[in-house]
Amino acid sequence: MATQLVTTIADVRRQRWADPNLTWGLVPTMGALHEGHLSLVREAKKHNDRVGVSIFVNPTQFNEASDLEKYPRNLDADMALLEGEGVDLVWHPQVAEVYPDGYQTTVAVNEITKLLEGEHRPGHFAGVTTIVAKLFNVFQPNRAYFGQKDAQQVAVIKQMVRDLAFNLDVVACPIVREADGLAMSSRNMLLTAEEREAATVLFQALQSATTQFQMGENSAEALCNHMKELILTEPLARIDYVSVANPVTLTEIEGDIVTSALLSMAVYIGQIRLIDNTTLGR
Ligand code: AMP
């Protein structure tokens, strides 16, 4: 069947409940789709009768107006990709229906949103959890798919789903990378050719720290400093943060890594803020 593109909440609900016996997987996105998004769609296709994708550049999760303004948008190209994957339903809502006049509700997860991305992007996660809660309410999917690229987002959404008893499973999918290791991101297309080359420094730092860990370096501080030093060799890079944290609580590890660690970072390449992460474990 052809991919249906709808804008209104009423249309999503009509499609979703046309046959209540079918299971639905939902892939929430902000569009400007790439292979990372499509990997989530493919995973959703495997485990559900129907797959829905939302495309919504959610203004409330942007903490910088310029970031929202320059965020890439290309609905026609996105639709062509999703048709190619056999997606059943695409919801491309209007801001005015998601946040109508008089809108006043926020869904917020308190503790794990104070660290890492939450610390450096004030208000970001309240925007994320509020929109994702609304998407879940509208779509009522059986499963929802998120990328490990946004590792903290996965943890925050899982916490919200547990706390509010949303009736669905959250599925985390691995990071999809370019051939040179750069994590795929819609923001990558905003990089100049020179910046695109410089951007590989994030993955190189993660990889080099992983090698050090495998060779026996357990000190969180040593691994953190190692990544920072490597990133600073790239003149176009400016560090926002580099972290070696407990993968469950997301708090910084003091002393040695005992079993596992989440290495994560946000680094500006020119004006573009990129994030990446990997998990270490023995
Ligand atoms: P976004 O459109 O950036 O909000 O991303 C939508 C979903 O795709 C989120 O769950 C992201 O974590 C996921 N995603 C984005 N980039 C990648 C990637 N390179 N690999 C895997 N998942 C990704």
PDB file of C-alpha atoms and ligand atoms in Angstrom:
ATOM      1  CA  MET A   1       0.000   0.000   0.000  1.00  0.00           C
ATOM      2  CA  ALA A   2       1.168   3.556  -0.683  1.00  0.00           C
ATOM      3  CA  THR A   3       2.584   5.652   2.145  1.00  0.00           C
ATOM      4  CA  GLN A   4      -0.096   7.982   3.517  1.00  0.00           C
ATOM      5  CA  LEU A   5       0.885  11.507   4.500  1.00  0.00           C
ATOM      6  CA  VAL A   6      -1.415  13.133   7.047  1.00  0.00           C
ATOM      7  CA  THR A   7      -1.276  16.342   9.066  1.00  0.00           C
ATOM      8  CA  THR A   8      -4.118  16.212  11.579  1.00  0.00           C
ATOM      9  CA  ILE A   9      -4.451  14.282  14.830  1.00  0.00           C
ATOM     10  CA  ALA A  10      -7.879  13.070  13.705  1.00  0.00           C
ATOM     11  CA  ASP A  11      -6.385  11.550  10.541  1.00  0.00           C
ATOM     12  CA  VAL A  12      -3.634   9.763  12.479  1.00  0.00           C
ATOM     13  CA  ARG A  13      -6.201   8.258  14.843  1.00  0.00           C
ATOM     14  CA  ARG A  14      -8.447   7.159  11.983  1.00  0.00           C
ATOM     15  CA  GLN A  15      -5.582   5.334  10.249  1.00  0.00           C
ATOM     16  CA  ARG A  16      -4.154   3.884  13.423  1.00  0.00           C
ATOM     17  CA  TRP A  17      -7.463   2.385  14.578  1.00  0.00           C
ATOM     18  CA  ALA A  18      -8.777   1.349  11.145  1.00  0.00           C
ATOM     19  CA  ASP A  19      -7.934  -2.190  12.249  1.00  0.00           C
ATOM     20  CA  PRO A  20      -7.368  -2.443  16.016  1.00  0.00           C
ATOM     21  CA  ASN A  21      -5.873  -5.930  15.654  1.00  0.00           C
ATOM     22  CA  LEU A  22      -2.771  -4.650  13.861  1.00  0.00           C
ATOM     23  CA  THR A  23       0.363  -3.725  15.828  1.00  0.00           C
ATOM     24  CA  TRP A  24       2.030  -0.372  15.157  1.00  0.00           C
ATOM     25  CA  GLY A  25       5.639   0.746  15.466  1.00  0.00           C
ATOM     26  CA  LEU A  26       6.342   4.485  15.658  1.00  0.00           C
ATOM     27  CA  VAL A  27       9.568   6.239  14.658  1.00  0.00           C
ATOM     28  CA  PRO A  28       9.582   9.863  15.883  1.00  0.00           C
ATOM     29  CA  THR A  29      11.863  12.143  13.804  1.00  0.00           C
ATOM     30  CA  MET A  30      12.510  15.770  12.968  1.00  0.00           C
ATOM     31  CA  GLY A  31      12.909  14.939   9.257  1.00  0.00           C
ATOM     32  CA  ALA A  32      15.901  15.570   6.966  1.00  0.00           C
ATOM     33  CA  LEU A  33      16.070  11.800   7.008  1.00  0.00           C
ATOM     34  CA  HIS A  34      19.200   9.704   6.559  1.00  0.00           C
ATOM     35  CA  GLU A  35      20.263   6.071   6.969  1.00  0.00           C
ATOM     36  CA  GLY A  36      20.209   6.436  10.773  1.00  0.00           C
ATOM     37  CA  HIS A  37      16.472   7.171  10.693  1.00  0.00           C
ATOM     38  CA  LEU A  38      15.893   4.467   8.086  1.00  0.00           C
ATOM     39  CA  SER A  39      17.592   1.882  10.318  1.00  0.00           C
ATOM     40  CA  LEU A  40      14.895   2.585  12.933  1.00  0.00           C
ATOM     41  CA  VAL A  41      12.184   2.231  10.284  1.00  0.00           C
ATOM     42  CA  ARG A  42      13.615  -1.136   9.172  1.00  0.00           C
ATOM     43  CA  GLU A  43      13.732  -2.376  12.744  1.00  0.00           C
ATOM     44  CA  ALA A  44      10.122  -1.252  13.238  1.00  0.00           C
ATOM     45  CA  LYS A  45       9.050  -3.018  10.024  1.00  0.00           C
ATOM     46  CA  LYS A  46      10.449  -6.306  11.350  1.00  0.00           C
ATOM     47  CA  HIS A  47       8.397  -6.357  14.522  1.00  0.00           C
ATOM     48  CA  ASN A  48       5.099  -4.607  13.728  1.00  0.00           C
ATOM     49  CA  ASP A  49       2.239  -5.010  11.249  1.00  0.00           C
ATOM     50  CA  ARG A  50       2.288  -1.288  10.458  1.00  0.00           C
ATOM     51  CA  VAL A  51       4.891   1.477  10.780  1.00  0.00           C
ATOM     52  CA  GLY A  52       4.276   5.171  11.377  1.00  0.00           C
ATOM     53  CA  VAL A  53       6.855   7.944  11.187  1.00  0.00           C
ATOM     54  CA  SER A  54       6.369  11.421  12.599  1.00  0.00           C
ATOM     55  CA  ILE A  55       8.224  14.334  11.056  1.00  0.00           C
ATOM     56  CA  PHE A  56       8.065  17.390  13.281  1.00  0.00           C
ATOM     57  CA  VAL A  57      10.749  19.960  13.994  1.00  0.00           C
ATOM     58  CA  ASN A  58       9.613  20.524  17.555  1.00  0.00           C
ATOM     59  CA  PRO A  59      10.260  24.170  18.462  1.00  0.00           C
ATOM     60  CA  THR A  60      10.107  23.628  22.238  1.00  0.00           C
ATOM     61  CA  GLN A  61      13.175  21.349  22.331  1.00  0.00           C
ATOM     62  CA  PHE A  62      15.461  23.921  20.691  1.00  0.00           C
ATOM     63  CA  ASN A  63      17.264  26.093  23.190  1.00  0.00           C
ATOM     64  CA  GLU A  64      18.817  28.293  20.495  1.00  0.00           C
ATOM     65  CA  ALA A  65      16.627  30.179  18.016  1.00  0.00           C
ATOM     66  CA  SER A  66      19.347  30.054  15.336  1.00  0.00           C
ATOM     67  CA  ASP A  67      19.567  26.245  15.619  1.00  0.00           C
ATOM     68  CA  LEU A  68      15.796  25.944  15.050  1.00  0.00           C
ATOM     69  CA  GLU A  69      15.908  28.380  12.164  1.00  0.00           C
ATOM     70  CA  LYS A  70      18.688  26.627  10.257  1.00  0.00           C
ATOM     71  CA  TYR A  71      17.511  23.074  11.044  1.00  0.00           C
ATOM     72  CA  PRO A  72      17.223  21.312   7.627  1.00  0.00           C
ATOM     73  CA  ARG A  73      13.741  20.537   6.295  1.00  0.00           C
ATOM     74  CA  ASN A  74      12.922  18.531   3.163  1.00  0.00           C
ATOM     75  CA  LEU A  75       9.542  16.817   3.227  1.00  0.00           C
ATOM     76  CA  ASP A  76       9.569  15.676  -0.422  1.00  0.00           C
ATOM     77  CA  ALA A  77      12.904  13.877  -0.091  1.00  0.00           C
ATOM     78  CA  ASP A  78      11.792  12.414   3.263  1.00  0.00           C
ATOM     79  CA  MET A  79       8.566  11.074   1.742  1.00  0.00           C
ATOM     80  CA  ALA A  80      10.465   9.463  -1.135  1.00  0.00           C
ATOM     81  CA  LEU A  81      12.765   7.675   1.337  1.00  0.00           C
ATOM     82  CA  LEU A  82       9.864   6.520   3.521  1.00  0.00           C
ATOM     83  CA  GLU A  83       7.897   5.284   0.501  1.00  0.00           C
ATOM     84  CA  GLY A  84      10.988   3.303  -0.467  1.00  0.00           C
ATOM     85  CA  GLU A  85      10.949   1.650   2.955  1.00  0.00           C
ATOM     86  CA  GLY A  86       7.242   0.795   2.745  1.00  0.00           C
ATOM     87  CA  VAL A  87       6.219   3.016   5.663  1.00  0.00           C
ATOM     88  CA  ASP A  88       2.439   3.011   6.125  1.00  0.00           C
ATOM     89  CA  LEU A  89       1.739   6.386   7.702  1.00  0.00           C
ATOM     90  CA  VAL A  90       3.654   9.664   7.992  1.00  0.00           C
ATOM     91  CA  TRP A  91       2.423  12.316  10.382  1.00  0.00           C
ATOM     92  CA  HIS A  92       3.657  15.806   9.554  1.00  0.00           C
ATOM     93  CA  PRO A  93       1.719  17.973  11.991  1.00  0.00           C
ATOM     94  CA  GLN A  94       1.451  21.722  12.085  1.00  0.00           C
ATOM     95  CA  VAL A  95       2.859  23.586  15.075  1.00  0.00           C
ATOM     96  CA  ALA A  96      -0.580  25.180  15.586  1.00  0.00           C
ATOM     97  CA  GLU A  97      -2.246  21.802  16.127  1.00  0.00           C
ATOM     98  CA  VAL A  98       0.479  20.402  18.373  1.00  0.00           C
ATOM     99  CA  TYR A  99       0.641  23.577  20.463  1.00  0.00           C
ATOM    100  CA  PRO A 100      -2.723  25.312  19.942  1.00  0.00           C
ATOM    101  CA  ASP A 101      -3.546  28.693  21.449  1.00  0.00           C
ATOM    102  CA  GLY A 102      -3.906  28.295  25.201  1.00  0.00           C
ATOM    103  CA  TYR A 103      -1.647  25.243  25.348  1.00  0.00           C
ATOM    104  CA  GLN A 104      -0.135  24.970  28.844  1.00  0.00           C
ATOM    105  CA  THR A 105       1.045  21.417  29.643  1.00  0.00           C
ATOM    106  CA  THR A 106       4.627  20.193  30.040  1.00  0.00           C
ATOM    107  CA  VAL A 107       5.814  16.645  30.743  1.00  0.00           C
ATOM    108  CA  ALA A 108       9.165  16.683  32.532  1.00  0.00           C
ATOM    109  CA  VAL A 109      11.494  13.942  33.799  1.00  0.00           C
ATOM    110  CA  ASN A 110      13.406  15.376  36.737  1.00  0.00           C
ATOM    111  CA  GLU A 111      16.733  13.790  37.645  1.00  0.00           C
ATOM    112  CA  ILE A 112      18.525  12.311  34.627  1.00  0.00           C
ATOM    113  CA  THR A 113      17.644  15.379  32.570  1.00  0.00           C
ATOM    114  CA  LYS A 114      19.853  17.598  34.753  1.00  0.00           C
ATOM    115  CA  LEU A 115      23.085  16.073  33.406  1.00  0.00           C
ATOM    116  CA  LEU A 116      24.976  16.001  30.087  1.00  0.00           C
ATOM    117  CA  GLU A 117      22.735  17.334  27.283  1.00  0.00           C
ATOM    118  CA  GLY A 118      20.230  18.573  29.868  1.00  0.00           C
ATOM    119  CA  GLU A 119      22.892  20.594  31.651  1.00  0.00           C
ATOM    120  CA  HIS A 120      24.150  22.141  28.422  1.00  0.00           C
ATOM    121  CA  ARG A 121      20.801  22.634  26.674  1.00  0.00           C
ATOM    122  CA  PRO A 122      18.417  24.145  29.250  1.00  0.00           C
ATOM    123  CA  GLY A 123      14.797  23.141  28.604  1.00  0.00           C
ATOM    124  CA  HIS A 124      15.711  20.698  25.843  1.00  0.00           C
ATOM    125  CA  PHE A 125      14.454  17.532  27.514  1.00  0.00           C
ATOM    126  CA  ALA A 126      11.209  19.073  28.750  1.00  0.00           C
ATOM    127  CA  GLY A 127      10.544  19.859  25.078  1.00  0.00           C
ATOM    128  CA  VAL A 128      11.454  16.301  24.080  1.00  0.00           C
ATOM    129  CA  THR A 129       9.378  14.502  26.711  1.00  0.00           C
ATOM    130  CA  THR A 130       6.389  16.766  26.126  1.00  0.00           C
ATOM    131  CA  ILE A 131       6.335  16.174  22.363  1.00  0.00           C
ATOM    132  CA  VAL A 132       7.063  12.449  22.671  1.00  0.00           C
ATOM    133  CA  ALA A 133       4.265  12.070  25.248  1.00  0.00           C
ATOM    134  CA  LYS A 134       1.919  13.807  22.803  1.00  0.00           C
ATOM    135  CA  LEU A 135       3.086  11.619  19.898  1.00  0.00           C
ATOM    136  CA  PHE A 136       2.504   8.534  22.031  1.00  0.00           C
ATOM    137  CA  ASN A 137      -0.983   9.742  22.974  1.00  0.00           C
ATOM    138  CA  VAL A 138      -1.929  10.440  19.374  1.00  0.00           C
ATOM    139  CA  PHE A 139      -0.385   7.340  17.756  1.00  0.00           C
ATOM    140  CA  GLN A 140      -0.734   4.868  20.611  1.00  0.00           C
ATOM    141  CA  PRO A 141       1.980   2.653  19.109  1.00  0.00           C
ATOM    142  CA  ASN A 142       2.815  -0.797  20.459  1.00  0.00           C
ATOM    143  CA  ARG A 143       6.515  -0.026  20.098  1.00  0.00           C
ATOM    144  CA  ALA A 144       8.513   3.167  19.623  1.00  0.00           C
ATOM    145  CA  TYR A 145      12.006   3.267  18.123  1.00  0.00           C
ATOM    146  CA  PHE A 146      14.828   5.606  19.155  1.00  0.00           C
ATOM    147  CA  GLY A 147      18.515   5.806  18.201  1.00  0.00           C
ATOM    148  CA  GLN A 148      21.363   5.256  20.635  1.00  0.00           C
ATOM    149  CA  LYS A 149      22.919   8.285  18.901  1.00  0.00           C
ATOM    150  CA  ASP A 150      20.896  10.246  21.473  1.00  0.00           C
ATOM    151  CA  ALA A 151      21.794   7.958  24.378  1.00  0.00           C
ATOM    152  CA  GLN A 152      20.453  10.240  27.094  1.00  0.00           C
ATOM    153  CA  GLN A 153      17.211  10.743  25.175  1.00  0.00           C
ATOM    154  CA  VAL A 154      16.681   6.955  25.197  1.00  0.00           C
ATOM    155  CA  ALA A 155      17.226   6.870  28.965  1.00  0.00           C
ATOM    156  CA  VAL A 156      14.870   9.822  29.518  1.00  0.00           C
ATOM    157  CA  ILE A 157      12.091   8.376  27.331  1.00  0.00           C
ATOM    158  CA  LYS A 158      12.377   4.972  29.032  1.00  0.00           C
ATOM    159  CA  GLN A 159      12.076   6.698  32.411  1.00  0.00           C
ATOM    160  CA  MET A 160       9.002   8.640  31.264  1.00  0.00           C
ATOM    161  CA  VAL A 161       7.351   5.495  29.865  1.00  0.00           C
ATOM    162  CA  ARG A 162       7.994   3.670  33.147  1.00  0.00           C
ATOM    163  CA  ASP A 163       6.855   6.549  35.347  1.00  0.00           C
ATOM    164  CA  LEU A 164       3.662   7.342  33.421  1.00  0.00           C
ATOM    165  CA  ALA A 165       2.843   3.717  32.470  1.00  0.00           C
ATOM    166  CA  PHE A 166       2.637   4.348  28.738  1.00  0.00           C
ATOM    167  CA  ASN A 167       1.425   1.078  27.216  1.00  0.00           C
ATOM    168  CA  LEU A 168       4.314   0.514  24.787  1.00  0.00           C
ATOM    169  CA  ASP A 169       7.871  -0.791  24.476  1.00  0.00           C
ATOM    170  CA  VAL A 170      10.766   1.577  23.844  1.00  0.00           C
ATOM    171  CA  VAL A 171      13.308   0.013  21.479  1.00  0.00           C
ATOM    172  CA  ALA A 172      16.844   1.455  21.266  1.00  0.00           C
ATOM    173  CA  CYS A 173      18.747   0.974  17.981  1.00  0.00           C
ATOM    174  CA  PRO A 174      22.520   1.221  17.346  1.00  0.00           C
ATOM    175  CA  ILE A 175      24.251   4.311  15.950  1.00  0.00           C
ATOM    176  CA  VAL A 176      24.610   4.351  12.150  1.00  0.00           C
ATOM    177  CA  ARG A 177      27.866   5.949  10.962  1.00  0.00           C
ATOM    178  CA  GLU A 178      29.366   7.258   7.741  1.00  0.00           C
ATOM    179  CA  ALA A 179      32.286   5.278   6.253  1.00  0.00           C
ATOM    180  CA  ASP A 180      34.774   7.486   8.133  1.00  0.00           C
ATOM    181  CA  GLY A 181      32.997   6.981  11.451  1.00  0.00           C
ATOM    182  CA  LEU A 182      31.041  10.250  11.724  1.00  0.00           C
ATOM    183  CA  ALA A 183      27.669   9.505  13.323  1.00  0.00           C
ATOM    184  CA  MET A 184      24.924  10.282  10.823  1.00  0.00           C
ATOM    185  CA  SER A 185      22.965  13.407  11.731  1.00  0.00           C
ATOM    186  CA  SER A 186      20.641  15.798   9.949  1.00  0.00           C
ATOM    187  CA  ARG A 187      22.963  18.583  11.118  1.00  0.00           C
ATOM    188  CA  ASN A 188      25.918  17.087   9.174  1.00  0.00           C
ATOM    189  CA  MET A 189      24.564  18.607   5.965  1.00  0.00           C
ATOM    190  CA  LEU A 190      25.119  22.065   7.482  1.00  0.00           C
ATOM    191  CA  LEU A 191      28.906  21.470   7.644  1.00  0.00           C
ATOM    192  CA  THR A 192      31.261  22.933   5.034  1.00  0.00           C
ATOM    193  CA  ALA A 193      33.601  20.462   3.293  1.00  0.00           C
ATOM    194  CA  GLU A 194      36.407  21.460   5.643  1.00  0.00           C
ATOM    195  CA  GLU A 195      34.182  21.137   8.722  1.00  0.00           C
ATOM    196  CA  ARG A 196      32.854  17.786   7.529  1.00  0.00           C
ATOM    197  CA  GLU A 197      36.426  16.482   7.524  1.00  0.00           C
ATOM    198  CA  ALA A 198      37.119  17.963  10.966  1.00  0.00           C
ATOM    199  CA  ALA A 199      33.937  16.381  12.346  1.00  0.00           C
ATOM    200  CA  THR A 200      35.506  12.913  12.294  1.00  0.00           C
ATOM    201  CA  VAL A 201      37.426  13.958  15.418  1.00  0.00           C
ATOM    202  CA  LEU A 202      34.452  13.037  17.641  1.00  0.00           C
ATOM    203  CA  PHE A 203      34.466   9.397  16.579  1.00  0.00           C
ATOM    204  CA  GLN A 204      38.266   9.276  16.577  1.00  0.00           C
ATOM    205  CA  ALA A 205      38.288  10.395  20.211  1.00  0.00           C
ATOM    206  CA  LEU A 206      35.696   7.770  21.192  1.00  0.00           C
ATOM    207  CA  GLN A 207      37.576   5.082  19.318  1.00  0.00           C
ATOM    208  CA  SER A 208      40.935   6.011  20.773  1.00  0.00           C
ATOM    209  CA  ALA A 209      39.519   6.019  24.319  1.00  0.00           C
ATOM    210  CA  THR A 210      37.935   2.609  23.653  1.00  0.00           C
ATOM    211  CA  THR A 211      41.342   1.259  22.592  1.00  0.00           C
ATOM    212  CA  GLN A 212      42.978   2.686  25.727  1.00  0.00           C
ATOM    213  CA  PHE A 213      40.278   1.055  27.874  1.00  0.00           C
ATOM    214  CA  GLN A 214      40.764  -2.279  26.116  1.00  0.00           C
ATOM    215  CA  MET A 215      44.507  -2.011  26.773  1.00  0.00           C
ATOM    216  CA  GLY A 216      43.803  -1.663  30.500  1.00  0.00           C
ATOM    217  CA  GLU A 217      43.268   2.048  31.192  1.00  0.00           C
ATOM    218  CA  ASN A 218      40.454   2.134  33.778  1.00  0.00           C
ATOM    219  CA  SER A 219      40.701   5.693  35.033  1.00  0.00           C
ATOM    220  CA  ALA A 220      37.644   7.715  33.998  1.00  0.00           C
ATOM    221  CA  GLU A 221      39.618  10.934  34.336  1.00  0.00           C
ATOM    222  CA  ALA A 222      42.476   9.650  32.192  1.00  0.00           C
ATOM    223  CA  LEU A 223      40.077   8.534  29.433  1.00  0.00           C
ATOM    224  CA  CYS A 224      38.207  11.840  29.603  1.00  0.00           C
ATOM    225  CA  ASN A 225      41.419  13.863  29.339  1.00  0.00           C
ATOM    226  CA  HIS A 226      42.633  11.644  26.517  1.00  0.00           C
ATOM    227  CA  MET A 227      39.477  12.406  24.498  1.00  0.00           C
ATOM    228  CA  LYS A 228      39.675  16.136  25.225  1.00  0.00           C
ATOM    229  CA  GLU A 229      43.328  16.326  24.164  1.00  0.00           C
ATOM    230  CA  LEU A 230      42.613  14.496  20.942  1.00  0.00           C
ATOM    231  CA  ILE A 231      39.647  16.762  20.104  1.00  0.00           C
ATOM    232  CA  LEU A 232      41.696  19.889  20.803  1.00  0.00           C
ATOM    233  CA  THR A 233      44.205  18.870  18.099  1.00  0.00           C
ATOM    234  CA  GLU A 234      41.443  19.822  15.620  1.00  0.00           C
ATOM    235  CA  PRO A 235      41.458  23.622  15.179  1.00  0.00           C
ATOM    236  CA  LEU A 236      37.804  23.779  14.028  1.00  0.00           C
ATOM    237  CA  ALA A 237      36.558  21.911  17.121  1.00  0.00           C
ATOM    238  CA  ARG A 238      35.303  23.536  20.330  1.00  0.00           C
ATOM    239  CA  ILE A 239      34.339  21.246  23.207  1.00  0.00           C
ATOM    240  CA  ASP A 240      30.971  21.765  24.902  1.00  0.00           C
ATOM    241  CA  TYR A 241      31.467  18.746  27.180  1.00  0.00           C
ATOM    242  CA  VAL A 242      33.180  15.366  27.261  1.00  0.00           C
ATOM    243  CA  SER A 243      31.882  12.827  29.764  1.00  0.00           C
ATOM    244  CA  VAL A 244      32.663   9.404  31.188  1.00  0.00           C
ATOM    245  CA  ALA A 245      29.495   8.457  33.032  1.00  0.00           C
ATOM    246  CA  ASN A 246      27.619   5.597  34.637  1.00  0.00           C
ATOM    247  CA  PRO A 247      25.399   4.305  31.761  1.00  0.00           C
ATOM    248  CA  VAL A 248      22.366   3.936  34.047  1.00  0.00           C
ATOM    249  CA  THR A 249      22.460   6.997  36.318  1.00  0.00           C
ATOM    250  CA  LEU A 250      24.441   9.157  33.826  1.00  0.00           C
ATOM    251  CA  THR A 251      26.467  10.604  36.719  1.00  0.00           C
ATOM    252  CA  GLU A 252      30.182  11.136  36.113  1.00  0.00           C
ATOM    253  CA  ILE A 253      32.370   8.208  37.167  1.00  0.00           C
ATOM    254  CA  GLU A 254      34.887   9.137  39.869  1.00  0.00           C
ATOM    255  CA  GLY A 255      37.998   6.967  39.939  1.00  0.00           C
ATOM    256  CA  ASP A 256      38.052   3.727  37.975  1.00  0.00           C
ATOM    257  CA  ILE A 257      35.484   2.256  35.603  1.00  0.00           C
ATOM    258  CA  VAL A 258      34.315  -0.957  37.287  1.00  0.00           C
ATOM    259  CA  THR A 259      32.065  -2.633  34.717  1.00  0.00           C
ATOM    260  CA  SER A 260      30.816  -0.193  32.104  1.00  0.00           C
ATOM    261  CA  ALA A 261      30.800   3.469  31.114  1.00  0.00           C
ATOM    262  CA  LEU A 262      29.029   5.781  28.689  1.00  0.00           C
ATOM    263  CA  LEU A 263      31.529   7.977  26.862  1.00  0.00           C
ATOM    264  CA  SER A 264      29.687  10.950  25.413  1.00  0.00           C
ATOM    265  CA  MET A 265      30.442  14.381  24.055  1.00  0.00           C
ATOM    266  CA  ALA A 266      29.069  17.504  22.441  1.00  0.00           C
ATOM    267  CA  VAL A 267      31.524  19.361  20.233  1.00  0.00           C
ATOM    268  CA  TYR A 268      31.040  22.434  18.063  1.00  0.00           C
ATOM    269  CA  ILE A 269      32.583  22.118  14.619  1.00  0.00           C
ATOM    270  CA  GLY A 270      32.444  25.719  13.463  1.00  0.00           C
ATOM    271  CA  GLN A 271      28.884  26.807  14.357  1.00  0.00           C
ATOM    272  CA  ILE A 272      27.406  23.299  14.281  1.00  0.00           C
ATOM    273  CA  ARG A 273      26.986  21.390  17.534  1.00  0.00           C
ATOM    274  CA  LEU A 274      27.504  17.633  17.095  1.00  0.00           C
ATOM    275  CA  ILE A 275      27.039  14.844  19.647  1.00  0.00           C
ATOM    276  CA  ASP A 276      28.345  11.282  19.751  1.00  0.00           C
ATOM    277  CA  ASN A 277      28.783   8.472  22.256  1.00  0.00           C
ATOM    278  CA  THR A 278      29.831   4.893  22.815  1.00  0.00           C
ATOM    279  CA  THR A 279      29.498   2.411  25.656  1.00  0.00           C
ATOM    280  CA  LEU A 280      32.499   0.675  27.211  1.00  0.00           C
ATOM    281  CA  GLY A 281      32.052  -2.644  28.967  1.00  0.00           C
ATOM    282  CA  ARG A 282      34.054  -5.607  30.057  1.00  0.00           C
TER     283      ARG A 282
HETATM  284  P1  AMP B   1      16.096  13.317  14.958  1.00  0.00           P
HETATM  285  O1  AMP B   1      15.410  13.441  13.650  1.00  0.00           O
HETATM  286  O2  AMP B   1      17.484  13.829  14.984  1.00  0.00           O
HETATM  287  O3  AMP B   1      15.243  13.808  16.109  1.00  0.00           O
HETATM  288  O4  AMP B   1      16.252  11.751  15.209  1.00  0.00           O
HETATM  289  C1  AMP B   1      15.136  10.896  15.192  1.00  0.00           C
HETATM  290  C2  AMP B   1      15.554   9.557  15.731  1.00  0.00           C
HETATM  291  O5  AMP B   1      16.578   9.010  14.906  1.00  0.00           O
HETATM  292  C3  AMP B   1      16.130   9.649  17.146  1.00  0.00           C
HETATM  293  O6  AMP B   1      15.675   8.544  17.903  1.00  0.00           O
HETATM  294  C4  AMP B   1      17.613   9.575  16.896  1.00  0.00           C
HETATM  295  O7  AMP B   1      18.342   9.037  17.982  1.00  0.00           O
HETATM  296  C5  AMP B   1      17.671   8.641  15.704  1.00  0.00           C
HETATM  297  N1  AMP B   1      18.932   8.817  14.994  1.00  0.00           N
HETATM  298  C6  AMP B   1      19.446   9.986  14.515  1.00  0.00           C
HETATM  299  N2  AMP B   1      20.658   9.772  13.969  1.00  0.00           N
HETATM  300  C7  AMP B   1      20.928   8.443  14.120  1.00  0.00           C
HETATM  301  C8  AMP B   1      22.039   7.614  13.785  1.00  0.00           C
HETATM  302  N3  AMP B   1      23.133   8.096  13.192  1.00  0.00           N
HETATM  303  N4  AMP B   1      21.968   6.298  14.101  1.00  0.00           N
HETATM  304  C9  AMP B   1      20.873   5.802  14.727  1.00  0.00           C
HETATM  305  N5  AMP B   1      19.804   6.530  15.060  1.00  0.00           N
HETATM  306  C10 AMP B   1      19.826   7.842  14.773  1.00  0.00           C
END
